[in-house]
């Protein structure tokens, strides 16, 4: 106990990923040394194109990687100062670290309310507390309350995304790994989802690590961002400075020196730059 | 009352009651298939194994001078515990090392389990045919004697079997719908990766479903054993659960029950009204499979199989 208190709590980040390398099926190298940190109470974005390694990074942290025959072969992952590369996903959920998977993954044949209740599976603090948290989730997502008796498979994409986030909230998390919340949603809904992320962060003190392709939206709500390309972090910085960075503007926001650029030009420029690098 | 109605009802009721036994085995298949996507070929062997454990432990206890009633209770506890232990062993030695393998590989593994359980069970419990008597009355009784001439002949054991199956299904339905674990089981059945992501440990769930399927096998084995004696052929008859599953749907508990009733009644009626007059009998043995084949062509998800929810 004494040794633990000696560690300065404020200085240690909530989550620290140190140079992890991930290999799938013993042969496919997907992450080539990714490092990032999330401070307590922070919202951090991981940005990058399809196949850059965002999802793999999140799954390496939540330990869902193992079920896909992926393995962290180098580096370490620390959550609240403890190494977690050997923990099980359910152990991590119990300790307050939960992932909301890309593509929502609601339980289609369960009702919305049953979906939410599965999120409380690891909790041992009694039915009353769980019921209270269910009300809290309904307060954040009034739409879910209206649809509580509907089978999740028949609800809309936005409702499913809310259900997935609400389900994670039911585990009473300290940190949520949110994978591609904007996927397949209308811009207005994306905004609504990020607004709720923002509120959860401020009001409930939940920290977020958000993987997004929607760079613009993610950088508006995150305080810090990392950009992944081909399994490597190629750039990082506070969200504001990333938004002003000319390369980020060029590649990810589609804005050139002289304002909005044609998509074709962006691609062309980017391809050439890769070859030169 | 028309004259043909009495015999018809007698055949129908006999068939329905026999069908309940198929349902009980099919139920075990459905439970495991729902929760882990594994088609457990070993379910039939588990029925035999449970029945052997029960009949032999009762015998041993009685030979030690334990009175009959107590011996039956202890026998049930022992065989139930054995089925739970089997569930742990299967999870540890088969499912865990094969996690995320193709369905066909797990299916092959369950065939391996079948041979192991068959052989191991007979090794320790003996391979004779044993009489199982746990005090269920087996008298034939006549129903509705006032309505039909001679009444309808029904075996009391079959009525008990029906009641037991009904209770079991009711209990399972409550378990699945109302409990935390039941909800988790359905979640795993829907999307095991998402279930893992919210902290449901798949290993525990597998142990639980295999244990529940083991208990269901024990119930099925008890009833079958009481009816036919505990012998190797029980594991073979269990294959009748296949057409039941195709009919009722692999993912539906009510489907397993109703499928069993349809197969049971169908094959008896077919035997009496088609087989005997036109084919010299014997169609009972393959009628169920033919019915299943027809169903595969018309409605491959079965009567009650879960519809695949697809949003466009």
XYZ file of C-alpha atoms in Angstrom:
589
model
C 0.000 0.000 0.000
C 2.753 2.409 0.955
C 4.594 1.811 -2.268
C 1.438 2.508 -4.265
C 0.809 5.801 -2.531
C 4.367 6.833 -3.218
C 3.556 6.960 -6.922
C 2.380 10.473 -7.740
C -1.182 9.793 -8.894
C -1.701 13.123 -10.604
C 1.335 12.706 -12.820
C 0.531 9.199 -14.075
C -1.832 9.232 -17.054
C -5.014 7.153 -16.926
C -3.870 5.178 -19.925
C -0.389 4.858 -21.350
C 0.428 2.833 -24.445
C 4.161 2.422 -24.925
C 5.501 1.350 -28.281
C 3.180 -1.591 -28.909
C 3.586 -3.865 -31.856
C 0.664 -6.067 -32.875
C 0.852 -9.184 -35.005
C -2.197 -11.043 -36.332
C -2.053 -14.778 -36.935
C 1.654 -14.793 -36.051
C 2.586 -13.196 -39.387
C 0.742 -9.979 -40.186
C 2.375 -6.965 -38.581
C -0.335 -4.344 -38.112
C 0.978 -1.945 -35.491
C 4.630 -1.000 -35.681
C 5.280 0.712 -32.404
C 2.326 2.872 -31.330
C 2.578 5.068 -28.254
C -0.086 7.305 -26.822
C -1.396 8.554 -23.504
C -4.788 9.587 -22.238
C -4.864 11.801 -19.137
C -7.511 11.364 -16.462
C -10.640 13.140 -17.655
C -9.323 13.669 -21.182
C -10.834 13.156 -24.618
C -8.157 11.966 -27.012
C -8.649 11.209 -30.698
C -6.880 8.622 -32.821
C -7.212 9.637 -36.448
C -6.321 7.991 -39.667
C -7.628 6.418 -42.832
C -9.080 2.956 -43.283
C -6.612 0.248 -42.329
C -4.275 2.626 -40.536
C -4.543 0.584 -37.331
C -7.011 2.599 -35.242
C -9.278 -0.313 -34.409
C -6.330 -2.589 -33.723
C -4.918 -0.018 -31.313
C -8.187 0.125 -29.363
C -8.575 -3.636 -29.350
C -5.009 -4.067 -28.169
C -5.890 -1.902 -25.183
C -9.257 -3.547 -24.406
C -7.778 -7.024 -24.982
C -10.449 -7.924 -27.518
C -7.549 -8.558 -29.877
C -6.963 -11.999 -28.485
C -10.290 -13.239 -29.825
C -9.134 -12.280 -33.306
C -5.841 -14.119 -33.108
C -3.952 -10.894 -32.657
C -1.129 -10.478 -30.170
C 0.775 -7.616 -28.625
C 4.355 -8.722 -29.227
C 6.248 -5.650 -28.052
C 5.669 -2.703 -25.789
C 3.321 -2.268 -22.872
C -0.117 -0.956 -22.005
C -0.667 0.645 -18.627
C -4.040 1.550 -17.191
C -4.010 3.481 -13.919
C -0.365 2.615 -13.547
C -0.833 -1.144 -13.904
C 0.236 -3.311 -16.818
C -2.820 -4.797 -18.520
C -1.480 -6.770 -21.473
C -2.339 -10.035 -19.740
C -5.749 -9.056 -18.347
C -9.008 -10.409 -19.765
C -11.579 -8.089 -21.345
C -14.056 -8.830 -18.584
C -11.446 -8.038 -15.949
C -10.796 -4.675 -17.602
C -14.508 -3.875 -17.788
C -14.713 -4.539 -14.072
C -11.822 -2.119 -13.563
C -13.602 0.586 -15.540
C -12.101 0.267 -19.027
C -14.607 -0.649 -21.729
C -14.701 -0.540 -25.500
C -17.598 0.421 -27.752
C -16.882 -1.474 -30.925
C -16.948 -0.148 -34.436
C -20.247 -0.892 -36.146
C -22.163 -0.694 -32.852
C -22.668 -4.427 -32.346
C -25.905 -4.282 -30.398
C -27.499 -7.581 -29.516
C -30.093 -7.633 -32.278
C -32.603 -9.996 -30.720
C -32.512 -8.383 -27.283
C -34.579 -5.311 -26.522
C -32.858 -1.964 -26.042
C -33.332 -2.242 -22.292
C -31.924 -5.772 -22.193
C -28.972 -4.543 -24.227
C -28.307 -1.856 -21.660
C -28.596 -4.334 -18.801
C -25.996 -6.658 -20.322
C -23.584 -3.767 -19.821
C -24.000 -4.197 -16.076
C -22.978 -7.859 -16.201
C -19.690 -7.406 -14.358
C -21.132 -5.232 -11.621
C -21.545 -6.503 -8.093
C -23.050 -3.424 -6.446
C -26.650 -4.564 -6.463
C -29.854 -4.183 -8.460
C -30.740 -0.785 -6.973
C -27.561 0.849 -8.192
C -27.950 -0.720 -11.630
C -31.543 0.534 -11.880
C -30.399 4.022 -10.907
C -27.739 3.950 -13.608
C -30.295 2.764 -16.134
C -32.292 5.904 -15.405
C -29.151 7.973 -15.851
C -28.515 6.423 -19.252
C -32.116 7.141 -20.234
C -31.591 10.732 -19.137
C -28.631 11.050 -21.515
C -30.452 9.222 -24.302
C -34.195 9.975 -24.104
C -34.603 8.238 -27.470
C -33.533 4.953 -25.912
C -36.203 5.268 -23.256
C -38.871 5.604 -25.923
C -37.533 2.523 -27.700
C -36.740 0.458 -24.604
C -39.049 -2.405 -25.557
C -37.968 -2.553 -29.209
C -35.643 -5.273 -30.433
C -32.320 -3.563 -31.026
C -32.030 -5.136 -34.479
C -35.009 -3.135 -35.652
C -33.862 0.261 -34.393
C -32.114 2.895 -36.490
C -28.358 3.275 -36.822
C -28.295 6.310 -34.552
C -30.352 4.536 -31.905
C -28.033 1.557 -32.094
C -24.989 3.769 -31.613
C -26.661 5.344 -28.590
C -27.542 1.884 -27.328
C -23.935 0.753 -27.682
C -22.632 3.773 -25.786
C -25.384 3.479 -23.167
C -24.576 -0.200 -22.737
C -20.946 0.672 -22.055
C -22.039 3.333 -19.556
C -23.955 0.684 -17.624
C -20.629 -0.861 -16.628
C -19.881 2.347 -14.716
C -16.675 3.035 -16.652
C -13.818 5.426 -15.999
C -12.690 5.216 -19.559
C -14.433 4.368 -22.820
C -12.611 3.336 -25.978
C -14.973 4.569 -28.656
C -14.380 3.131 -32.108
C -15.714 5.069 -35.084
C -18.933 6.424 -33.548
C -19.741 8.400 -36.701
C -19.774 5.381 -38.991
C -22.785 5.383 -41.278
C -24.610 8.146 -39.425
C -26.098 11.368 -40.728
C -23.991 14.473 -39.913
C -26.609 15.771 -37.507
C -26.613 12.511 -35.568
C -22.823 12.450 -35.496
C -22.908 15.847 -33.882
C -25.506 14.643 -31.369
C -23.356 11.635 -30.439
C -20.233 13.750 -29.974
C -22.218 16.261 -27.937
C -23.160 13.437 -25.572
C -19.547 12.262 -25.409
C -18.643 15.792 -24.429
C -21.312 15.882 -21.703
C -20.321 12.478 -20.330
C -16.761 13.663 -20.161
C -17.610 16.872 -18.341
C -20.440 15.717 -16.098
C -19.589 12.105 -15.342
C -15.813 12.440 -15.617
C -15.504 9.608 -18.144
C -12.302 9.716 -20.193
C -12.461 8.867 -23.881
C -10.128 7.518 -26.489
C -11.972 7.996 -29.781
C -10.913 6.438 -33.059
C -12.357 8.402 -35.941
C -12.131 8.927 -39.662
C -14.225 12.053 -39.316
C -11.204 14.177 -38.488
C -13.037 17.462 -38.424
C -15.622 16.326 -35.880
C -13.129 14.441 -33.707
C -10.740 17.403 -33.484
C -13.566 19.692 -32.477
C -14.372 17.613 -29.420
C -11.001 16.114 -28.477
C -8.295 17.946 -26.623
C -5.445 15.975 -28.101
C -5.012 13.938 -31.265
C -2.771 11.267 -32.748
C -2.601 10.523 -36.444
C -1.962 6.943 -37.481
C -0.710 5.856 -40.855
C 0.269 2.313 -41.725
C 0.487 1.233 -38.125
C 2.628 4.156 -36.994
C 1.875 7.413 -35.264
C 2.979 10.000 -37.800
C 1.881 13.113 -35.981
C 0.442 14.155 -32.651
C -0.437 17.321 -30.824
C -3.169 19.336 -29.151
C -6.357 19.300 -31.208
C -6.166 23.025 -31.955
C -2.686 22.859 -33.387
C -3.531 19.755 -35.436
C -6.464 21.606 -36.948
C -4.183 24.420 -37.962
C -1.466 22.134 -39.277
C -1.188 22.452 -43.032
C -0.585 18.744 -43.669
C -3.580 17.724 -41.588
C -5.662 20.294 -43.398
C -4.423 18.988 -46.682
C -4.766 15.244 -46.081
C -7.556 14.877 -43.588
C -9.699 17.966 -43.740
C -9.540 18.488 -47.476
C -8.483 22.113 -47.132
C -5.578 23.525 -49.124
C -3.687 26.797 -48.827
C -6.261 28.490 -50.943
C -9.341 27.034 -49.261
C -11.243 23.891 -50.174
C -9.480 21.623 -52.645
C -10.743 19.069 -55.055
C -10.563 15.523 -53.728
C -8.565 14.401 -56.716
C -5.807 16.899 -56.014
C -5.549 15.850 -52.409
C -5.140 12.241 -53.302
C -2.570 12.950 -55.938
C -0.494 15.134 -53.685
C -0.643 12.636 -50.909
C 0.434 9.748 -53.060
C 3.464 11.626 -54.326
C 4.472 12.677 -50.876
C 4.393 9.073 -49.662
C 6.699 7.983 -52.429
C 9.122 10.753 -51.707
C 9.188 10.021 -48.009
C -68.440 -40.142 -32.551
C -67.050 -41.506 -35.815
C -65.462 -44.863 -35.362
C -62.029 -44.087 -36.804
C -61.473 -41.195 -34.382
C -60.649 -43.347 -31.359
C -57.740 -45.261 -32.880
C -56.540 -42.112 -34.612
C -56.372 -40.212 -31.343
C -54.639 -43.118 -29.698
C -51.910 -43.153 -32.327
C -51.668 -39.374 -32.246
C -51.325 -39.141 -28.484
C -48.838 -42.017 -28.384
C -46.824 -40.254 -31.069
C -46.917 -36.885 -29.344
C -45.748 -38.394 -26.097
C -42.919 -40.245 -27.837
C -42.062 -36.989 -29.568
C -41.479 -35.323 -26.210
C -38.479 -37.558 -25.764
C -37.004 -36.349 -29.048
C -37.719 -32.809 -27.894
C -35.709 -33.290 -24.736
C -32.607 -34.294 -26.677
C -33.142 -31.568 -29.258
C -33.363 -29.068 -26.414
C -29.802 -29.880 -25.369
C -28.599 -29.299 -28.928
C -30.397 -25.961 -29.137
C -28.963 -24.654 -25.870
C -25.381 -25.256 -26.901
C -25.899 -24.155 -30.475
C -27.484 -20.886 -29.389
C -24.806 -19.925 -26.946
C -21.674 -21.044 -28.735
C -22.635 -21.727 -32.327
C -21.328 -25.251 -31.846
C -23.382 -28.104 -33.167
C -22.850 -30.554 -30.346
C -22.871 -33.993 -31.845
C -22.158 -35.419 -28.389
C -25.600 -34.580 -27.006
C -26.836 -38.124 -27.609
C -23.788 -39.597 -25.934
C -24.352 -37.249 -23.013
C -27.880 -38.615 -22.607
C -26.510 -42.153 -22.431
C -23.680 -41.119 -20.123
C -26.043 -39.371 -17.703
C -28.464 -42.293 -17.700
C -25.658 -44.794 -17.092
C -24.275 -42.723 -14.238
C -27.722 -42.510 -12.694
C -28.687 -46.163 -12.982
C -25.308 -47.443 -11.835
C -24.948 -45.073 -8.892
C -28.431 -46.038 -7.673
C -27.478 -49.694 -7.991
C -24.244 -49.244 -6.063
C -25.941 -47.224 -3.337
C -28.644 -49.831 -2.948
C -26.087 -52.599 -2.724
C -24.579 -50.648 0.206
C -27.919 -50.852 1.927
C -29.092 -47.275 1.306
C -32.879 -47.225 1.089
C -34.387 -46.885 -2.377
C -35.728 -43.341 -2.140
C -32.532 -41.891 -0.726
C -30.475 -43.806 -3.285
C -32.465 -42.200 -6.097
C -31.957 -38.703 -4.684
C -28.213 -39.211 -4.187
C -28.009 -40.852 -7.598
C -29.532 -37.763 -9.204
C -27.203 -35.430 -7.330
C -24.207 -37.534 -8.294
C -25.077 -37.728 -11.985
C -25.975 -34.051 -12.069
C -22.602 -33.194 -10.549
C -20.936 -35.480 -13.076
C -22.593 -33.650 -15.975
C -21.436 -30.319 -14.566
C -17.917 -31.699 -14.202
C -18.111 -32.856 -17.800
C -19.058 -29.308 -18.832
C -15.965 -27.924 -17.085
C -13.759 -30.545 -18.709
C -15.134 -29.891 -22.191
C -14.649 -26.136 -21.824
C -11.121 -26.542 -20.496
C -9.836 -29.210 -22.840
C -11.797 -28.668 -26.047
C -13.529 -25.303 -26.374
C -10.827 -23.100 -24.907
C -7.965 -24.338 -27.077
C -10.196 -24.194 -30.156
C -11.560 -20.702 -29.581
C -12.270 -18.816 -32.828
C -11.861 -21.856 -34.990
C -14.275 -22.591 -37.778
C -17.611 -24.150 -36.862
C -16.737 -27.326 -38.716
C -13.630 -27.821 -36.565
C -15.645 -27.514 -33.381
C -18.215 -29.881 -34.838
C -15.476 -32.441 -35.518
C -14.256 -31.938 -31.962
C -17.702 -32.779 -30.625
C -17.667 -35.994 -32.655
C -14.445 -36.774 -30.815
C -16.173 -35.998 -27.528
C -18.982 -38.377 -28.536
C -16.625 -41.307 -28.955
C -14.820 -40.454 -25.764
C -17.987 -40.214 -23.677
C -19.408 -43.389 -25.215
C -16.282 -45.368 -24.510
C -15.419 -43.831 -21.169
C -18.978 -44.134 -19.882
C -19.182 -47.805 -20.740
C -15.696 -48.389 -19.372
C -16.598 -47.193 -15.902
C -20.302 -47.909 -15.799
C -20.441 -51.118 -17.800
C -22.027 -51.768 -21.161
C -24.992 -53.985 -20.308
C -28.596 -52.967 -20.591
C -29.813 -51.790 -17.195
C -33.290 -51.465 -15.840
C -33.929 -47.991 -14.470
C -36.727 -47.717 -11.946
C -37.114 -44.444 -10.127
C -40.699 -45.017 -9.154
C -42.462 -43.505 -12.158
C -45.580 -45.630 -12.669
C -45.576 -47.462 -15.977
C -49.116 -48.778 -16.064
C -51.129 -48.338 -19.192
C -54.287 -46.431 -18.545
C -57.402 -45.795 -20.555
C -58.648 -42.274 -21.103
C -62.048 -41.070 -22.287
C -63.656 -44.463 -21.961
C -67.067 -42.794 -21.975
C -66.481 -41.166 -25.343
C -64.797 -43.913 -27.333
C -65.407 -47.590 -27.249
C -62.542 -49.126 -25.295
C -61.107 -45.669 -24.521
C -57.680 -44.424 -25.543
C -54.705 -46.402 -24.350
C -51.955 -44.242 -22.861
C -48.852 -45.188 -20.925
C -48.645 -43.344 -17.634
C -44.884 -42.994 -18.000
C -45.419 -40.989 -21.168
C -47.720 -38.618 -19.315
C -45.041 -38.096 -16.694
C -42.521 -37.482 -19.433
C -44.774 -34.849 -20.943
C -45.238 -33.073 -17.638
C -41.505 -33.149 -16.915
C -40.620 -31.795 -20.326
C -43.173 -29.031 -19.884
C -41.736 -28.007 -16.539
C -38.207 -28.129 -17.869
C -39.055 -25.885 -20.785
C -40.899 -23.465 -18.543
C -37.922 -23.336 -16.202
C -35.483 -22.774 -19.057
C -37.657 -20.072 -20.577
C -37.765 -18.216 -17.260
C -34.027 -18.683 -16.847
C -33.313 -17.262 -20.303
C -35.737 -14.372 -20.141
C -35.568 -13.230 -16.557
C -32.116 -13.816 -15.105
C -28.871 -11.930 -15.523
C -27.064 -15.070 -16.668
C -29.879 -15.944 -19.064
C -29.674 -12.499 -20.594
C -25.922 -12.888 -20.942
C -26.453 -16.245 -22.659
C -28.757 -14.657 -25.208
C -26.293 -11.810 -25.685
C -23.507 -14.285 -26.417
C -25.799 -16.102 -28.828
C -26.393 -12.855 -30.723
C -22.880 -11.479 -30.918
C -20.117 -13.087 -28.948
C -17.584 -10.373 -29.655
C -19.874 -7.651 -28.388
C -20.670 -9.804 -25.377
C -16.969 -10.001 -24.658
C -16.618 -6.254 -25.067
C -19.158 -5.572 -22.308
C -17.312 -7.912 -19.989
C -19.234 -11.164 -20.310
C -16.586 -13.894 -20.033
C -17.242 -16.428 -22.784
C -15.590 -19.261 -20.869
C -18.069 -19.023 -18.009
C -20.974 -18.902 -20.414
C -19.763 -22.038 -22.191
C -19.447 -23.915 -18.928
C -22.943 -22.822 -17.960
C -24.610 -23.888 -21.215
C -22.789 -27.209 -21.327
C -23.791 -27.816 -17.731
C -27.423 -26.933 -18.454
C -27.341 -29.136 -21.556
C -25.874 -31.879 -19.347
C -28.744 -31.554 -16.885
C -31.246 -31.645 -19.743
C -29.465 -34.777 -20.965
C -29.863 -36.269 -17.507
C -33.604 -35.626 -17.566
C -33.902 -37.074 -21.068
C -31.773 -40.060 -20.083
C -33.893 -40.692 -17.003
C -37.123 -40.771 -18.945
C -35.725 -42.771 -21.831
C -33.967 -45.123 -19.488
C -37.191 -45.713 -17.554
C -39.006 -46.454 -20.779
C -36.525 -48.523 -22.762
C -33.866 -49.485 -20.251
C -30.449 -47.863 -20.162
C -28.470 -49.217 -23.056
C -26.227 -48.182 -25.900
C -29.095 -47.739 -28.345
C -30.169 -44.611 -26.466
C -27.259 -42.717 -28.003
C -28.437 -43.822 -31.442
C -32.047 -42.815 -31.002
C -30.747 -39.417 -30.035
C -29.957 -38.848 -33.688
C -33.702 -38.465 -34.193
C -33.133 -35.063 -32.671
C -31.590 -33.980 -35.988
C -34.815 -33.916 -37.993
C -36.463 -32.341 -34.981
C -33.937 -29.518 -35.102
C -34.309 -29.020 -38.814
C -38.047 -28.802 -38.359
C -38.093 -26.599 -35.297
C -35.058 -24.468 -36.004
C -31.610 -24.766 -34.463
C -31.985 -21.658 -32.339
C -35.422 -22.027 -30.850
C -36.320 -23.696 -27.573
C -40.059 -23.806 -28.362
C -39.063 -25.001 -31.834
C -37.263 -27.995 -30.354
C -40.361 -28.915 -28.369
C -42.883 -28.467 -31.156
C -40.532 -30.033 -33.697
C -40.268 -33.067 -31.456
C -44.026 -33.340 -31.162
C -44.502 -33.069 -34.918
C -41.842 -35.673 -35.640
C -43.158 -38.006 -32.945
C -46.773 -37.758 -34.018
C -45.900 -37.663 -37.710
C -43.896 -40.838 -37.731
C -46.457 -42.798 -35.743
C -49.347 -41.619 -37.908
C -47.353 -42.251 -41.074
C -46.512 -45.743 -39.872
C -50.123 -46.636 -39.124
C -51.898 -44.906 -41.989
C -49.319 -45.032 -44.792
C -46.665 -47.556 -43.804
C -48.790 -50.527 -42.778
C -51.349 -50.434 -45.578
C -48.965 -49.660 -48.452
C -45.389 -50.574 -47.523
C -45.580 -53.442 -45.066
C -44.615 -51.004 -42.294
C -41.171 -49.817 -41.285
C -41.434 -46.283 -42.637
C -41.275 -45.014 -39.070
C -37.506 -45.232 -39.188
C -36.928 -42.927 -42.097
C -40.089 -40.835 -42.217
C -38.655 -38.201 -39.878
C -35.601 -37.701 -42.066
C -37.696 -37.344 -45.179
C -39.883 -34.788 -43.461
C -36.735 -32.893 -42.474
C -35.510 -32.949 -46.056
C -38.753 -31.483 -47.314
C -38.505 -28.795 -44.671
C -34.971 -27.918 -45.684
C -36.251 -27.199 -49.156
C -39.159 -25.063 -48.031
C -38.062 -23.338 -44.861
C -34.376 -23.856 -44.060
C -34.408 -21.815 -40.849
C -37.033 -24.165 -39.421
C -40.448 -23.319 -38.055
C -39.213 -21.121 -35.239
C -35.574 -20.490 -36.085
C -34.448 -16.970 -35.436
C -35.050 -14.749 -38.357
C -31.940 -12.987 -39.432
C -32.672 -9.359 -38.771
C -31.341 -7.380 -41.665
C -31.846 -3.697 -42.016
C -31.702 -2.177 -45.434
